[in-house]
Coordinates of C-alpha atoms in Angstrom, one line a residue:
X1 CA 20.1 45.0 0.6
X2 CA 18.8 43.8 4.0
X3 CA 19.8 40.4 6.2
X4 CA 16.8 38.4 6.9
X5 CA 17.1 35.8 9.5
X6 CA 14.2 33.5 11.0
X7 CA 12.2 34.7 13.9
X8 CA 11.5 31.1 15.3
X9 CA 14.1 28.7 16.1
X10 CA 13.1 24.5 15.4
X11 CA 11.5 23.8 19.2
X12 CA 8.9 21.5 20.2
X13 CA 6.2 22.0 22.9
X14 CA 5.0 20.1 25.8
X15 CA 2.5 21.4 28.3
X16 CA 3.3 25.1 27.2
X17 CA 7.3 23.9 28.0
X18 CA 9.7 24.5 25.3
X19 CA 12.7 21.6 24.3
X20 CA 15.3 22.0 21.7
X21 CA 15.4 18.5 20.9
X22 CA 12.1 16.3 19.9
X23 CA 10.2 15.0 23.4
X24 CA 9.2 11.3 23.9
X25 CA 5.9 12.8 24.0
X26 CA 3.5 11.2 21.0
X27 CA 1.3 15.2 21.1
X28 CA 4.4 17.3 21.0
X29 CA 3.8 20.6 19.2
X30 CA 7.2 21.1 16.5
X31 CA 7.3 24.9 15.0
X32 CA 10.2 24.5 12.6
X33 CA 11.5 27.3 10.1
X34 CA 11.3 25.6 6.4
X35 CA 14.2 28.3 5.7
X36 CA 16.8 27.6 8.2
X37 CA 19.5 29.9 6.5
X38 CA 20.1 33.6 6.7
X39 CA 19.0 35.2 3.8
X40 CA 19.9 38.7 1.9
X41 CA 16.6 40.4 0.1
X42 CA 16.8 43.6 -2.0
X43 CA 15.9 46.8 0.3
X44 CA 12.3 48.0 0.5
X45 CA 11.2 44.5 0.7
X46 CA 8.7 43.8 3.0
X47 CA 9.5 40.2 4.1
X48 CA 6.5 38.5 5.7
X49 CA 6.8 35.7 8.6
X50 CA 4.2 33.3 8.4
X51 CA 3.4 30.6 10.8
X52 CA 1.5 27.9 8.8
X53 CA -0.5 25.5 11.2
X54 CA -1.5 22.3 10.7
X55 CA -5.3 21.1 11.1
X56 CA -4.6 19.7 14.3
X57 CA -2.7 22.6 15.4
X58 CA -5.9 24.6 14.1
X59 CA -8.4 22.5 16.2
X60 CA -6.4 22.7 19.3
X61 CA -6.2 26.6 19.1
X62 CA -10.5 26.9 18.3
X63 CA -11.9 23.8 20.5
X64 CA -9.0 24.7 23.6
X65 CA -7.2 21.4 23.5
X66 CA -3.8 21.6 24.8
X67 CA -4.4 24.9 26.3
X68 CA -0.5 25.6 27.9
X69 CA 0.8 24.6 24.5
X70 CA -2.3 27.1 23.0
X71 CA -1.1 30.0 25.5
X72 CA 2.9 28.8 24.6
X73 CA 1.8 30.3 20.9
X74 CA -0.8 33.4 22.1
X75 CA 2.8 34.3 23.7
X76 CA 4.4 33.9 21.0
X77 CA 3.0 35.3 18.3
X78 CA 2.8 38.7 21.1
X79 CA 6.3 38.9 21.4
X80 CA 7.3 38.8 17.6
X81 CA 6.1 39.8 14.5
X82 CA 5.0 36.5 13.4
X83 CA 1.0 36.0 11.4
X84 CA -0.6 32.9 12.1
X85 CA -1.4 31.5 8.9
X86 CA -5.0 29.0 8.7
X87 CA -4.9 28.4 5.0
X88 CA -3.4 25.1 5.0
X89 CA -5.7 23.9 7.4
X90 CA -8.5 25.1 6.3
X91 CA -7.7 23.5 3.0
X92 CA -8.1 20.3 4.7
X93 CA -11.1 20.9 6.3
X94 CA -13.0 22.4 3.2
X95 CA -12.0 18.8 1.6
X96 CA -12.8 16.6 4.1
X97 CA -15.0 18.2 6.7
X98 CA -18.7 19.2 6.7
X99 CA -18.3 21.9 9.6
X100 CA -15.0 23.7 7.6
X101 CA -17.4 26.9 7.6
X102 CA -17.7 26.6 11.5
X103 CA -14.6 26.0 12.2
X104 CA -13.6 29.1 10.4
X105 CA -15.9 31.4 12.1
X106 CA -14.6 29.8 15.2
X107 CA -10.9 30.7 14.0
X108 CA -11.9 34.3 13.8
X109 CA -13.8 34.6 17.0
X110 CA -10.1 33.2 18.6
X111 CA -8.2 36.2 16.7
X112 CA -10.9 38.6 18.0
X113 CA -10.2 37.2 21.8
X114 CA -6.9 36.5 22.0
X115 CA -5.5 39.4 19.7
X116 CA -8.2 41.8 19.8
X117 CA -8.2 41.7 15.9
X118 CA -11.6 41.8 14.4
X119 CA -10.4 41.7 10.7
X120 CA -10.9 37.7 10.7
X121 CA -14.3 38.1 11.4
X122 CA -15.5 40.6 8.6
X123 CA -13.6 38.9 5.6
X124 CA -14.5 35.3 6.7
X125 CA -17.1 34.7 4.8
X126 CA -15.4 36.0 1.7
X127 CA -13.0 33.8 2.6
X128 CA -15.0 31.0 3.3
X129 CA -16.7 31.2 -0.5
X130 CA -13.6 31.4 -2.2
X131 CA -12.4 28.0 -0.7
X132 CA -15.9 26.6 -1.3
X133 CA -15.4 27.4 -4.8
X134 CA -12.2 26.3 -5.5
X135 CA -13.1 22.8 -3.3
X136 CA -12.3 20.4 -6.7
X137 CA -9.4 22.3 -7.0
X138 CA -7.8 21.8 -3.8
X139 CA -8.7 18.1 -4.2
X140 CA -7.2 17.8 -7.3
X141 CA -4.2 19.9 -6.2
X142 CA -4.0 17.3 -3.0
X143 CA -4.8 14.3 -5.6
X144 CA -1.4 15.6 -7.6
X145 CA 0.8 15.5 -4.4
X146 CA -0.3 11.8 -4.0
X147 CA 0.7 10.5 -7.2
X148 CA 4.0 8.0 -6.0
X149 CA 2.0 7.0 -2.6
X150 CA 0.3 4.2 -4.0
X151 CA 3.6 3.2 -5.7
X152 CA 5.3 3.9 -2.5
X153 CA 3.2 1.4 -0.7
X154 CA 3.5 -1.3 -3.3
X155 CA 7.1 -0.9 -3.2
X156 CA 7.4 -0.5 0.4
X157 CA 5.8 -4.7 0.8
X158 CA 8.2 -5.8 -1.5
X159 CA 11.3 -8.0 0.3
X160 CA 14.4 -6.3 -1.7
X161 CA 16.1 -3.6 -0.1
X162 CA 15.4 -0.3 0.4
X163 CA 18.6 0.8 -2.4
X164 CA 16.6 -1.4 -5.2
X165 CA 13.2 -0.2 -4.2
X166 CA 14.6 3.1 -5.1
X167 CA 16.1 2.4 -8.4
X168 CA 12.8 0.7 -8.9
X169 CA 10.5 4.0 -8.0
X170 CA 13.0 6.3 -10.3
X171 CA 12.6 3.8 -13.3
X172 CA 8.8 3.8 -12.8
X173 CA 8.8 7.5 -12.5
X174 CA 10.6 8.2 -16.1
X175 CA 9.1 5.4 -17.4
X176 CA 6.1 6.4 -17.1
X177 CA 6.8 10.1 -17.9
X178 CA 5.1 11.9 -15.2
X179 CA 5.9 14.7 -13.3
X180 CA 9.6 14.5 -11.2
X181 CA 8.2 15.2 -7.6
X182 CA 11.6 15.7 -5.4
X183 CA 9.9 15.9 -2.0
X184 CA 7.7 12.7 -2.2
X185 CA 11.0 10.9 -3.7
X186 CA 12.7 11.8 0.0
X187 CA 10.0 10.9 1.5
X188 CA 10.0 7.0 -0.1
X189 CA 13.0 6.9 0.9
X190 CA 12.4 7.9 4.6
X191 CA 9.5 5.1 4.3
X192 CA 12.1 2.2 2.7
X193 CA 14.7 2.9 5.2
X194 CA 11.9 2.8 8.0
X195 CA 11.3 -1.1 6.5
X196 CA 14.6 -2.0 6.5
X197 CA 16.2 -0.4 9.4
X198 CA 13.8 -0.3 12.2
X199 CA 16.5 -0.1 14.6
X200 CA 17.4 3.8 13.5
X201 CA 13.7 4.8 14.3
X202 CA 11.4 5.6 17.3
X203 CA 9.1 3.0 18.1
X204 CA 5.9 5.3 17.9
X205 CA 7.2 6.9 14.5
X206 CA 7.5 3.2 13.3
X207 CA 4.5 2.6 14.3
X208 CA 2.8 5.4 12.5
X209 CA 4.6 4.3 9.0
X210 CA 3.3 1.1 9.8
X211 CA -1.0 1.9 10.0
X212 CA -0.1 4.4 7.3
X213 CA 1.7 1.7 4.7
X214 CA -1.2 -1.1 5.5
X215 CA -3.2 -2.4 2.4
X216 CA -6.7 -2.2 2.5
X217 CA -9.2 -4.5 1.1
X218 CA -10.9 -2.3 -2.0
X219 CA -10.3 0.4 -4.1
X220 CA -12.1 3.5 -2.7
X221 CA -10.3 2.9 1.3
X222 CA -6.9 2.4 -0.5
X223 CA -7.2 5.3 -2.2
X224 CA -8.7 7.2 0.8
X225 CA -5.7 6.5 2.9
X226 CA -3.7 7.8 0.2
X227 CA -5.6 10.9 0.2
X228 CA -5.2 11.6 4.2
X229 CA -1.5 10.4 4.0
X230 CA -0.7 13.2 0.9
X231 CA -2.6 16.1 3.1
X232 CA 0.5 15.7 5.6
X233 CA 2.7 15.0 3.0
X234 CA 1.6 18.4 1.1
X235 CA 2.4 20.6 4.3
X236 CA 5.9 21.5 3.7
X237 CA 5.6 21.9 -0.1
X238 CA 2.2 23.8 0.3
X239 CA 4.0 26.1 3.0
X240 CA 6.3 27.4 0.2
X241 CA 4.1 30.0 -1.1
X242 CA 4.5 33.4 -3.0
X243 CA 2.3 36.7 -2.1
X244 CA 0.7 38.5 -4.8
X245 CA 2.4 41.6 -3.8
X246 CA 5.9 42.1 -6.0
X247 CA 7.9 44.0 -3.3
X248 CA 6.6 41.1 -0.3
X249 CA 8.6 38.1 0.1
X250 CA 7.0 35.3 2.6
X251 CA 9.2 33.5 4.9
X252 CA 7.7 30.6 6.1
X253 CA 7.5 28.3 9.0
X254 CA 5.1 25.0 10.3
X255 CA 3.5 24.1 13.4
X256 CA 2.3 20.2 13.4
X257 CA 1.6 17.5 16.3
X258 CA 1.8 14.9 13.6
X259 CA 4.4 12.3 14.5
X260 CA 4.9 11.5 10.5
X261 CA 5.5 14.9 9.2
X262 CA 8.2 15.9 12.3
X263 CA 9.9 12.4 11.8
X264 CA 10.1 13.5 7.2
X265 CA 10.8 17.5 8.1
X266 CA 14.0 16.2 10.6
X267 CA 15.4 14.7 7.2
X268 CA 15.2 17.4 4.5
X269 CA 15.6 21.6 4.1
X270 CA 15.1 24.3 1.9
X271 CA 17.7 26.3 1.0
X272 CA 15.5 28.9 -1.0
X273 CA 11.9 29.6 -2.5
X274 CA 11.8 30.0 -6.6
X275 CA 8.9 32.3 -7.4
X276 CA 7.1 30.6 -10.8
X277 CA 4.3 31.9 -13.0
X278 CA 0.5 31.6 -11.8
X279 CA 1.1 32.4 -8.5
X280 CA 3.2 29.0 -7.9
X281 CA 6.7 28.7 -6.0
X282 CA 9.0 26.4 -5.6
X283 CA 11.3 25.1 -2.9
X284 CA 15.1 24.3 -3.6
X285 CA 14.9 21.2 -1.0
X286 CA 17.6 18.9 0.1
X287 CA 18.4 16.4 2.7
X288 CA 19.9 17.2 5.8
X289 CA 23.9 15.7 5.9
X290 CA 23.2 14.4 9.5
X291 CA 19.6 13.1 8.5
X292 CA 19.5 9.1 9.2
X293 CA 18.1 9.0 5.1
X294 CA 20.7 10.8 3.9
X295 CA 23.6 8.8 5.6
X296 CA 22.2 5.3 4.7
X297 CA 20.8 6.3 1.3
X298 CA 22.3 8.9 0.4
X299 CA 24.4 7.9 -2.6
X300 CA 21.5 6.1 -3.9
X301 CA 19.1 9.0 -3.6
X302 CA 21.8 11.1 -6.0
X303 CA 22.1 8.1 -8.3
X304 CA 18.0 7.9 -8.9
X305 CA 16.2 10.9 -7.9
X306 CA 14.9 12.0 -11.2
X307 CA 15.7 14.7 -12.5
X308 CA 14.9 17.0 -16.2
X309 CA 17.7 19.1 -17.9
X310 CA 14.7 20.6 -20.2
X311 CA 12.6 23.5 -19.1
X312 CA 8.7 22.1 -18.9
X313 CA 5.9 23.2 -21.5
X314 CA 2.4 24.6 -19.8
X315 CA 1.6 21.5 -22.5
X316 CA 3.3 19.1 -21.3
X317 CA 2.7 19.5 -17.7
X318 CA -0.7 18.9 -18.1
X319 CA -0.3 16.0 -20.1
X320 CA 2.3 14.6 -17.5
X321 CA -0.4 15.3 -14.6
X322 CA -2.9 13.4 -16.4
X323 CA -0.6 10.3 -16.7
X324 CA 0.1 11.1 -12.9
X325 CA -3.1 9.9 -11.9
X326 CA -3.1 7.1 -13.9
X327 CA 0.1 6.1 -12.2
X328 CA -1.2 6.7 -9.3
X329 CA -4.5 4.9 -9.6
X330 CA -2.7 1.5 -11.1
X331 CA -0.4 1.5 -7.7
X332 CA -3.6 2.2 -5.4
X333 CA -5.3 -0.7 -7.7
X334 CA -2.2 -3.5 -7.2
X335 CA -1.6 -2.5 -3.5
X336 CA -5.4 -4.4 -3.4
X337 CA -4.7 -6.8 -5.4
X338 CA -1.4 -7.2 -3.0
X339 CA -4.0 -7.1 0.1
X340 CA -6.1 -9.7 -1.9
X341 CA -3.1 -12.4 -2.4
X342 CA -2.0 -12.0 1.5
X343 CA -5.5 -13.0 2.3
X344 CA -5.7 -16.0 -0.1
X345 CA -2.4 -17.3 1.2
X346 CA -3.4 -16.8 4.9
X347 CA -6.5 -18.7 4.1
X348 CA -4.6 -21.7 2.6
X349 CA -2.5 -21.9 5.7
X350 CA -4.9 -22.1 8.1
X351 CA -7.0 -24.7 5.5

């Protein structure tokens, strides 16, 4: 057996300076281990250390914004035996983003200067094809990890507390039969308590929750603000990824500027990574004991977070992700009608 411990400690960055504890600063660069534990893995397993980036971490590194914070990771990634990882990224530009392709090339051309590695340059455009082919896929794949936020937004207008919004969103959940989806069910609760105690939260993080959680006047913007919300949702549970090698075992870790997702990873961990069929993994996630979520809802979260004692059918997971969307595409559709009503009555005031 052999002791595996992380390589990069939780830190954030501000002009290239490192602090242990999260900055005032809006653009602070967080690198955070998603396995903060020791671990022991079976000898002759080659454990891999991968530093997953977000796609504003990406842009910074290929368009030289932020450049001390840029040289803070060239640094680095020198000193230990870390691989920058672009996938994730890349994901979201091949989904939303008509220069992905150049923004690739770019990514390899940095590799090639900063690391003298030319490897980036002669498999990019393999790798470029294979996420152009699999674009609908890594839509729909985005589209699944959405499924509550529509609810979540509903729920989150409502004037009840954040204890009964949560019994609500579990009942809706089994009710509906659709797939139990333990991170995004911490994460409605980060947003509920956000509503209902202000007072434990920075002003700029509020802020954020609060242009994230508006309701927008049609269909197609509601459900596109749902769609950029679940690409920063997805980073944490996307980061948790098997290789396709049996005797390699990934240990990951994230590096993000976005206000949202450092304010959500403060409140939960991940004790270990499940390897699954079809190339899938899982995360055993929980929340942090000295999280603000987990000392004000706590209880509640144990009491409703969904849960199934039976193992899951192939079948029945694809019938439950059908009915996901569904779900997901009635709560986009009555956060509208919500934005709709607040209108009318505004209107009336003022009459």
């Amino acid at each position: 057996m052999q002791l595996v411990t992380p390589l990069l400690e939780e830190q954030w960055i501000v002009d290239g300076q490192t602090h242990s504890v999260r900055p005032s600063e809006d653009d602070a660069l967080y690198i955070r281990p998603l396995l903060n534990s020791t671990g022991v893995v079976p000898a002759g397993i080659r454990v891999i250390h991968s530093l997953v980036l977000d796609n504003n971490v990406l842009s910074d590194l290929v368009e030289n914004r932020r450049p001390s914070n840029n040289k803070f990771l060239i640094d680095l990634l020198r000193a230990k035996p870390v691989e920058l990882n672009p996938v994730f990224a890349m994901i979201e530009q091949r989904q939303k983003y008509a220069g992905a392709t150049a923004v690739l090339h770019a990514y390899s051309e940095y590799l090639e200067e900063n690391f003298g590695w030319s490897a980036a340059k002669v498999g990019a455009a393999a790798f470029d094809s294979a996420l152009a082919s699999a674009k609908e896929q890594l839509i729909s794949n985005i589209d699944l990890l959405s499924g509550y936020l529509g609810a979540m937004i509903f729920l989150y207008h409502q004037d009840v507390p954040a204890s009964q919004k949560l019994e609500w969103l579990s009942g809706m959940i089994q009710s509906s039969d659709i797939p139990y989806l333990q991170l995004q069910f911490y994460f409605a609760a980060l947003l509920f308590l956000t509503r209902e105690r202000p007072d434990l939260f920075r002003a700029g993080d509020l802020e954020k929750v609060r242009d994230e959680m508006k309701l927008e006047a049609s269909f197609e913007k509601q459900k596109k603000k749902v769609l950029n919300l679940s690409n920063d949702l997805a980073l944490p549970a996307v980061s948790i990824f098997p290789t396709a090698t049996p005797n390699q075992l990934v240990w990951p870790y994230v590096a993000t500027r976005d206000k949202l997702v450092q304010l959500f990873l403060s409140e939960v961990s991940c004790g270990l990574i499940e390897k699954l069929p079809d190339g899938r993994a899982n995360g055993s996630w929980a929340l942090k004991s000295t999280g603000v979520v987990s000392t004000h809802l706590g209880p509640t979260i144990e009491q409703h977070l969904p849960r199934r004692l039976e193992r899951t059918s192939p079948q029945q997971r694809l019938v439950r992700k059908s009915r996901l969307q569904a779900f997901s595409d009635q709560y986009i559709q009555k956060c509208v009608e919500m934005r709709l009503r607040h209108n009318a009555a505004d209107s009336n005031v003022g009459a």
